[in-house]
GROMACS .gro file of C-alpha atoms in nm:
model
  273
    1UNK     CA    1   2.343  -0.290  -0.304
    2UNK     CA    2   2.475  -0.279  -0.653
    3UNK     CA    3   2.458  -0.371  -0.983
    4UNK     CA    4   2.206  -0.660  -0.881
    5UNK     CA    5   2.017  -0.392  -0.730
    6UNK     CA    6   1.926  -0.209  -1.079
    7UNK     CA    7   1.621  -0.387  -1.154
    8UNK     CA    8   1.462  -0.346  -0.808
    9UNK     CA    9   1.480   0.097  -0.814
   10UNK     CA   10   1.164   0.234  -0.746
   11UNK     CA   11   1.024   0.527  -0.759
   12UNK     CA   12   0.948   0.768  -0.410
   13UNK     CA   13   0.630   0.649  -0.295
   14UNK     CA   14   0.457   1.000  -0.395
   15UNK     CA   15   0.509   0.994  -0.754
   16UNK     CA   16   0.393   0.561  -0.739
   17UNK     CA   17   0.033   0.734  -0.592
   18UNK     CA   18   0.054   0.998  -0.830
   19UNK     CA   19   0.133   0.805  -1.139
   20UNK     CA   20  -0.140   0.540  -1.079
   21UNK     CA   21  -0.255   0.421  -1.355
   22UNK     CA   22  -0.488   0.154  -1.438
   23UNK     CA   23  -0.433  -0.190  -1.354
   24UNK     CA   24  -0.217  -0.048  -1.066
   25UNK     CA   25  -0.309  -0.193  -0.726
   26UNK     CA   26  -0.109  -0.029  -0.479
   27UNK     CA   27  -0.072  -0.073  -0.140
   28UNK     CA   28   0.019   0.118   0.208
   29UNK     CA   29   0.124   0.027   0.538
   30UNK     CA   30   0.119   0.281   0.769
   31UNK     CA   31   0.156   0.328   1.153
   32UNK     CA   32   0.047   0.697   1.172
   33UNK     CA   33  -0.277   0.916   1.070
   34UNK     CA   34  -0.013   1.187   0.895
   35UNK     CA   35   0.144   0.945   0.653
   36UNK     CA   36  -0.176   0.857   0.577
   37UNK     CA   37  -0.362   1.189   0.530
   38UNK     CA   38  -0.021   1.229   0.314
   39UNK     CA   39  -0.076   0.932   0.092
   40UNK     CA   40  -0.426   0.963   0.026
   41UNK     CA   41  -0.441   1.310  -0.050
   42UNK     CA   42  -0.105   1.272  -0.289
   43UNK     CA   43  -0.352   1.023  -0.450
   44UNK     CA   44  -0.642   1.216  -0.491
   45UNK     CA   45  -0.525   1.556  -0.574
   46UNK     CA   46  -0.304   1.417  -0.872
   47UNK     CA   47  -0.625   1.235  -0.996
   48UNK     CA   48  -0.832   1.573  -0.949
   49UNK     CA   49  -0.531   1.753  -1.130
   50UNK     CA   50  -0.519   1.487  -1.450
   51UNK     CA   51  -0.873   1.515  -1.467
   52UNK     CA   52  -0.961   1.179  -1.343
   53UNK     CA   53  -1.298   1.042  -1.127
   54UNK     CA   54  -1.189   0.976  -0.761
   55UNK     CA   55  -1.335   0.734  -0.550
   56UNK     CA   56  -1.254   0.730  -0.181
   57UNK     CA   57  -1.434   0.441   0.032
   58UNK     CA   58  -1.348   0.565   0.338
   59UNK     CA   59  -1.416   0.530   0.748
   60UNK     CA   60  -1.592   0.866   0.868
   61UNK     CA   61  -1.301   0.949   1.080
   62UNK     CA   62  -1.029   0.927   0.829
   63UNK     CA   63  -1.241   1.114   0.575
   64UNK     CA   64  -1.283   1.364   0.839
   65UNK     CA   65  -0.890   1.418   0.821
   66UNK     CA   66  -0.917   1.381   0.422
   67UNK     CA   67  -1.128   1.643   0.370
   68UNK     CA   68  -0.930   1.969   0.554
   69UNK     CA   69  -0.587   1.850   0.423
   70UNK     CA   70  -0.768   1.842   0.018
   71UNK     CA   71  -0.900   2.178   0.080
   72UNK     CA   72  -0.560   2.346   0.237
   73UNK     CA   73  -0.404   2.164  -0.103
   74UNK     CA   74  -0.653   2.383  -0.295
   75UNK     CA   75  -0.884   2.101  -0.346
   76UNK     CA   76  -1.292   2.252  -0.340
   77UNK     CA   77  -1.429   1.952  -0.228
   78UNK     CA   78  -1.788   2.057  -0.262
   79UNK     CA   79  -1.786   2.195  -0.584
   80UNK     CA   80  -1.596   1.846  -0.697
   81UNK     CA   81  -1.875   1.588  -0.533
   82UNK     CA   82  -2.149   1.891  -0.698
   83UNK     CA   83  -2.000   1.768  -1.017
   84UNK     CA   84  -1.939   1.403  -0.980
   85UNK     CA   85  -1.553   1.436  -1.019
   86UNK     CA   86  -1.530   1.311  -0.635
   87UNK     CA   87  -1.715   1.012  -0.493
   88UNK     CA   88  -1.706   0.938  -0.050
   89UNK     CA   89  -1.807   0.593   0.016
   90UNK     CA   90  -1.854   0.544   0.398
   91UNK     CA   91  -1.628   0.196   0.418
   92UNK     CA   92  -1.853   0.101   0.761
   93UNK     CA   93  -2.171   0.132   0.536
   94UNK     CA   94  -2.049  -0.036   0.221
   95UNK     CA   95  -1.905  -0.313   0.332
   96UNK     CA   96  -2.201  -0.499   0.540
   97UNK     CA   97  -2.379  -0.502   0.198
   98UNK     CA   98  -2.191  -0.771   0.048
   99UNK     CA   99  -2.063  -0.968   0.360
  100UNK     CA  100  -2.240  -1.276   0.373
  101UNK     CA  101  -2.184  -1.450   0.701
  102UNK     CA  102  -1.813  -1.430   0.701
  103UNK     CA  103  -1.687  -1.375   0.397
  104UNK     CA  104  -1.751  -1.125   0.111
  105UNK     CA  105  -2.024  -1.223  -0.149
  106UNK     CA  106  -1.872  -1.221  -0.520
  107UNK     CA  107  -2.143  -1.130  -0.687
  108UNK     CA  108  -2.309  -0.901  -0.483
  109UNK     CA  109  -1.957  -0.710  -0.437
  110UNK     CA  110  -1.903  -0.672  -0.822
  111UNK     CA  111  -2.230  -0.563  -0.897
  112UNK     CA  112  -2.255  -0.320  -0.574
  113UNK     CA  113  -1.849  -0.174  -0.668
  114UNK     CA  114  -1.940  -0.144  -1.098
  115UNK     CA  115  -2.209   0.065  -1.012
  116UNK     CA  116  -2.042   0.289  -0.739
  117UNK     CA  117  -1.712   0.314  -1.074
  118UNK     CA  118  -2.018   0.348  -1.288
  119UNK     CA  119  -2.156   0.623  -1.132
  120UNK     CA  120  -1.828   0.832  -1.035
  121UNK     CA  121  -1.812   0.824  -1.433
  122UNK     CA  122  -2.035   1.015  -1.497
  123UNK     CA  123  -2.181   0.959  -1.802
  124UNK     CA  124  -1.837   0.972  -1.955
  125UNK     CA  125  -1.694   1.258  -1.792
  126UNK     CA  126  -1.436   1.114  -1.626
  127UNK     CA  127  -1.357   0.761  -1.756
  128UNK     CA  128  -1.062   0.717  -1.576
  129UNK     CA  129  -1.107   0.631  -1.262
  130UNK     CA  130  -0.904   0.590  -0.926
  131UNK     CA  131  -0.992   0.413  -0.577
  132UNK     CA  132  -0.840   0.472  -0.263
  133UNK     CA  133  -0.991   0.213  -0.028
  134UNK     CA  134  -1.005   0.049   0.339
  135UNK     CA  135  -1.298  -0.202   0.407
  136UNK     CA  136  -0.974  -0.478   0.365
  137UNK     CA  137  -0.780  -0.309   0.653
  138UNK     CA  138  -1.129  -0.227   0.849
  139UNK     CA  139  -1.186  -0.626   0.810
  140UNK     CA  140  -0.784  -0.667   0.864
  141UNK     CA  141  -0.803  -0.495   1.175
  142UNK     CA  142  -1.110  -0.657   1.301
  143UNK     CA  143  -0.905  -1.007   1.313
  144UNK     CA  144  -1.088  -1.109   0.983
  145UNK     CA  145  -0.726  -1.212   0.760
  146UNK     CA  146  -0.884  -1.456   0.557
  147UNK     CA  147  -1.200  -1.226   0.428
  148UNK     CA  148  -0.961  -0.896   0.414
  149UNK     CA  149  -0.735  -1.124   0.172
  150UNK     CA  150  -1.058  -1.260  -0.025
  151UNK     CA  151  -1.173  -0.886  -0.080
  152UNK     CA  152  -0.846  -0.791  -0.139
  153UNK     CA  153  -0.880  -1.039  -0.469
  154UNK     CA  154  -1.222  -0.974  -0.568
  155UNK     CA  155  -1.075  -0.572  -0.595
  156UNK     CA  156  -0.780  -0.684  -0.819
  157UNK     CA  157  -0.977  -0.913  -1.074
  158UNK     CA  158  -1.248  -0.633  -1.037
  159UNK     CA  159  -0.988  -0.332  -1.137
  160UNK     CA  160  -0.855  -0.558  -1.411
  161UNK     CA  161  -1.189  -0.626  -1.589
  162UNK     CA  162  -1.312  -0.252  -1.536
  163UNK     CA  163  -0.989  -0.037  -1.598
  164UNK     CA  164  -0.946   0.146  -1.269
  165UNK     CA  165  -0.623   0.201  -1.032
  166UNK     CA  166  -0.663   0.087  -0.676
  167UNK     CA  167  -0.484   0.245  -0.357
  168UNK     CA  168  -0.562   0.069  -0.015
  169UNK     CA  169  -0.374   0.118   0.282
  170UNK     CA  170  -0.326  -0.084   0.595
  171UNK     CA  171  -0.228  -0.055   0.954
  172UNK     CA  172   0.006  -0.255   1.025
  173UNK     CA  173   0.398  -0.280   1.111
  174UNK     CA  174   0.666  -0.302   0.821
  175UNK     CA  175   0.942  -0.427   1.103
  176UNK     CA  176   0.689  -0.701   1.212
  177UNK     CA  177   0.810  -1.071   1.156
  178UNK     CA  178   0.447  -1.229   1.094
  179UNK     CA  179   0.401  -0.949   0.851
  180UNK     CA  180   0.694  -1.025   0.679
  181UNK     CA  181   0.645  -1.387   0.695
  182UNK     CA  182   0.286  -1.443   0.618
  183UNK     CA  183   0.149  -1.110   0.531
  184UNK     CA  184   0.378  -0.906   0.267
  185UNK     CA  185   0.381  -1.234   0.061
  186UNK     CA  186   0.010  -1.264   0.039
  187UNK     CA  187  -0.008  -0.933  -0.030
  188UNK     CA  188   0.235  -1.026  -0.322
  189UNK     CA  189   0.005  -1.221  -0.476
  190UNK     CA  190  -0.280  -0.944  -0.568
  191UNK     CA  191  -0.116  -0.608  -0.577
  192UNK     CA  192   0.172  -0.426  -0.803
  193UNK     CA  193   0.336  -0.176  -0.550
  194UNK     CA  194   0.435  -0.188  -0.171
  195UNK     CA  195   0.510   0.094  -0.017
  196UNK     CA  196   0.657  -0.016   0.311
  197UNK     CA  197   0.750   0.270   0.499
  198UNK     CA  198   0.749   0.685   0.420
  199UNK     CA  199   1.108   0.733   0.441
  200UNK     CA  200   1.275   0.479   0.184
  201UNK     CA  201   1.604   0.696   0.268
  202UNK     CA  202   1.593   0.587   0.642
  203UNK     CA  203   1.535   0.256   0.584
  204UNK     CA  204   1.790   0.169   0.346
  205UNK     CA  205   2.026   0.292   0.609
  206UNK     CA  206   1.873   0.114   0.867
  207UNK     CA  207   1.859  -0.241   0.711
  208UNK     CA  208   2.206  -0.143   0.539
  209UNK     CA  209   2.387  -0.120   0.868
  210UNK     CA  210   2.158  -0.388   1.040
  211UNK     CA  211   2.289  -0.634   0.795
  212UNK     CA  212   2.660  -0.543   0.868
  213UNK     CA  213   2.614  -0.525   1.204
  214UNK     CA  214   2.465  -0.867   1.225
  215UNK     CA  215   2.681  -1.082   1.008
  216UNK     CA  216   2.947  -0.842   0.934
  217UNK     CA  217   3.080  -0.619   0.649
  218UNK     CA  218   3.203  -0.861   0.477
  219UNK     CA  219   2.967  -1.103   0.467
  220UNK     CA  220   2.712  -0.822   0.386
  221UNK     CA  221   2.822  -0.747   0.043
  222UNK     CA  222   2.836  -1.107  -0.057
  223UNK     CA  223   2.463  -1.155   0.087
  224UNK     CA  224   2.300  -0.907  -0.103
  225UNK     CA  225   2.465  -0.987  -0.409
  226UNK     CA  226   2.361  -1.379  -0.387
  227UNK     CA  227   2.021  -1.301  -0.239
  228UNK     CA  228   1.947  -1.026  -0.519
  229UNK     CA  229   2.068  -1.290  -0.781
  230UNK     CA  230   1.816  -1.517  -0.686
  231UNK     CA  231   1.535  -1.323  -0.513
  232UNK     CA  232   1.217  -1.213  -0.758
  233UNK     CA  233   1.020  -0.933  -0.576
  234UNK     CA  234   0.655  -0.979  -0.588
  235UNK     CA  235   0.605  -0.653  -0.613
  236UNK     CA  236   0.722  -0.328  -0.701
  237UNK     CA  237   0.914  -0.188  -0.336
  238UNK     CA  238   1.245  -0.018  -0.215
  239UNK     CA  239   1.534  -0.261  -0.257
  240UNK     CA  240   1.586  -0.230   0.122
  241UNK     CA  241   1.226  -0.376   0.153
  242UNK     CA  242   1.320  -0.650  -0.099
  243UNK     CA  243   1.663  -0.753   0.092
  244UNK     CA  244   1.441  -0.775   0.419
  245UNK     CA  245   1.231  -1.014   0.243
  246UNK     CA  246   1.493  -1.151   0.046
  247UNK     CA  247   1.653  -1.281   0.399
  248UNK     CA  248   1.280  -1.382   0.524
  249UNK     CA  249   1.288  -1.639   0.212
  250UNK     CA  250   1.637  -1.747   0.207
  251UNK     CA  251   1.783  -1.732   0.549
  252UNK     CA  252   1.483  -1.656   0.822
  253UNK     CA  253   1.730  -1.705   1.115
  254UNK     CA  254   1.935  -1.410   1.043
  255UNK     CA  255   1.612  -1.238   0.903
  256UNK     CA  256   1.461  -1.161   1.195
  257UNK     CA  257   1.797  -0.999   1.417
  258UNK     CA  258   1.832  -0.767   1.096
  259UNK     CA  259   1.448  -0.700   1.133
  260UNK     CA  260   1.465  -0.632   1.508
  261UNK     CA  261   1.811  -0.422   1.412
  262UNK     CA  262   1.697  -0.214   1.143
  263UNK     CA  263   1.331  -0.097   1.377
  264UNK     CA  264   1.574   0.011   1.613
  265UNK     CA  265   1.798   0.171   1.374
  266UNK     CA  266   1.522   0.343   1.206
  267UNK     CA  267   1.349   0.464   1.529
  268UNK     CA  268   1.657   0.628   1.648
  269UNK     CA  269   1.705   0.804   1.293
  270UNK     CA  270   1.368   0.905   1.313
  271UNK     CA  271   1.390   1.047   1.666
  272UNK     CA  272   1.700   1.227   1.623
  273UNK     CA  273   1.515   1.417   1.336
   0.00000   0.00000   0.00000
């Protein structure tokens, strides 16, 4: 991964949350509750340190893990809700209101979300604002795709009309072929970052010796360089992420042995940790 590589570098995934900025729409997938707590907490205490409103639209039980790992980080939670720097939206509660029958209401969501941004706020206090969010991976995980996706838009046309920088997170697997094939693309279409994984280290190792493992050495420098001359990420993500779905678009047959290859790599780097 070389010169072709130089326009895909990205940035560690904690300074991406920390750096959010407005019009940013940036998006997790996670497998575990720590990366998680990790993520989201990155997120909010840089807002809380720049000065910024922070929204969190959360499920009880995650904020429950939120909330200790802020305040061990130096957060005071209280004091910051007491002042209207921090906003908790219970994510179960919220998102009936705008559901109509299936699928979220337009309307009612924009009007219900600008005056949840309006209020956090403040009367001017803190006019920029940040969202962490997860009524799309609460509907995602429910089997809804279709209305997580629809929300999913509604938030990005919403955060680009109202100036605000959106974090959402999902569970689901990176080394999962349907992801990569129908998910991560769709995704694509409505957010700015990806981050894939938490180690981007192990996982350009991983898919680095997947790929020579699976078509050879050889062959695997003259891949990358033809897929990375032709491939145009739809987001911002680890070049490792963008060869994986560099392969998915150009050659799916030997995209999903290097998929399969580089989980199995990455689990065994991550056990022997």
């Amino acid at each position: 991964m070389d010169s072709e590589l130089e326009r895909l570098k990205c940035e560690p995934w904690e300074r991406v949350v920390a750096d959010a900025a407005p019009y940013d729409h940036i998006v997790q997938l996670y497998r575990d509750q720590d990366f998680l707590n990790r993520a989201v907490c990155r997120f909010a205490g840089a807002g809380f340190a720049n000065g910024e409103g922070i929204i969190l639209v959360s499920t009880l039980t995650h904020w429950n893990a939120f909330r200790p790992r802020l305040e061990a980080e130096g957060v005071d939670v209280q004091a910051a809700q007491a002042r209207g720097q921090l906003t908790v939206v219970d994510a179960d509660e919220l998102l009936p209101r705008f559901m109509r029958g299936a699928m979220p209401d337009p309307p009612v969501f924009n009007g219900l979300f600008r005056d949840v941004v309006g209020q956090a706020r403040a009367g001017g206090s803190y006019q920029k604002v940040r969202v962490w969010g997860e009524m799309v991976d609460v509907l995602w995980e429910r089997g809804d795709v279709a209305a997580s996706m629809n929300l999913e838009d509604l938030f990005d046309q919403l955060a680009k009309k109202i100036d605000i920088a959106i974090f959402c997170s999902f569970l689901m697997d990176n080394f999962n072929g349907d992801v990569h094939a129908h998910m991560l693309p769709r995704l694509g279409t409505n957010h700015s970052h990806l981050i894939p994984v938490e180690d981007y280290a192990r996982l350009e190792r991983a898919v680095a010796d997947a790929l020579r493992e699976t078509v050879g050495p050889d062959e695997a420098r003259v891949l990358e360089s033809r897929l990375f001359s032709h491939y145009r990420p739809p987001f911002n993500m680890p070049p490792a992420q963008a060869l994986l779905l560099a392969l998915r678009q150009f050659l799916p047959t030997v995209a999903d042995p290097v998929l399969q290859r580089s989980r199995n790599l990455s689990t065994a780097s991550g056990a022997a940790r």
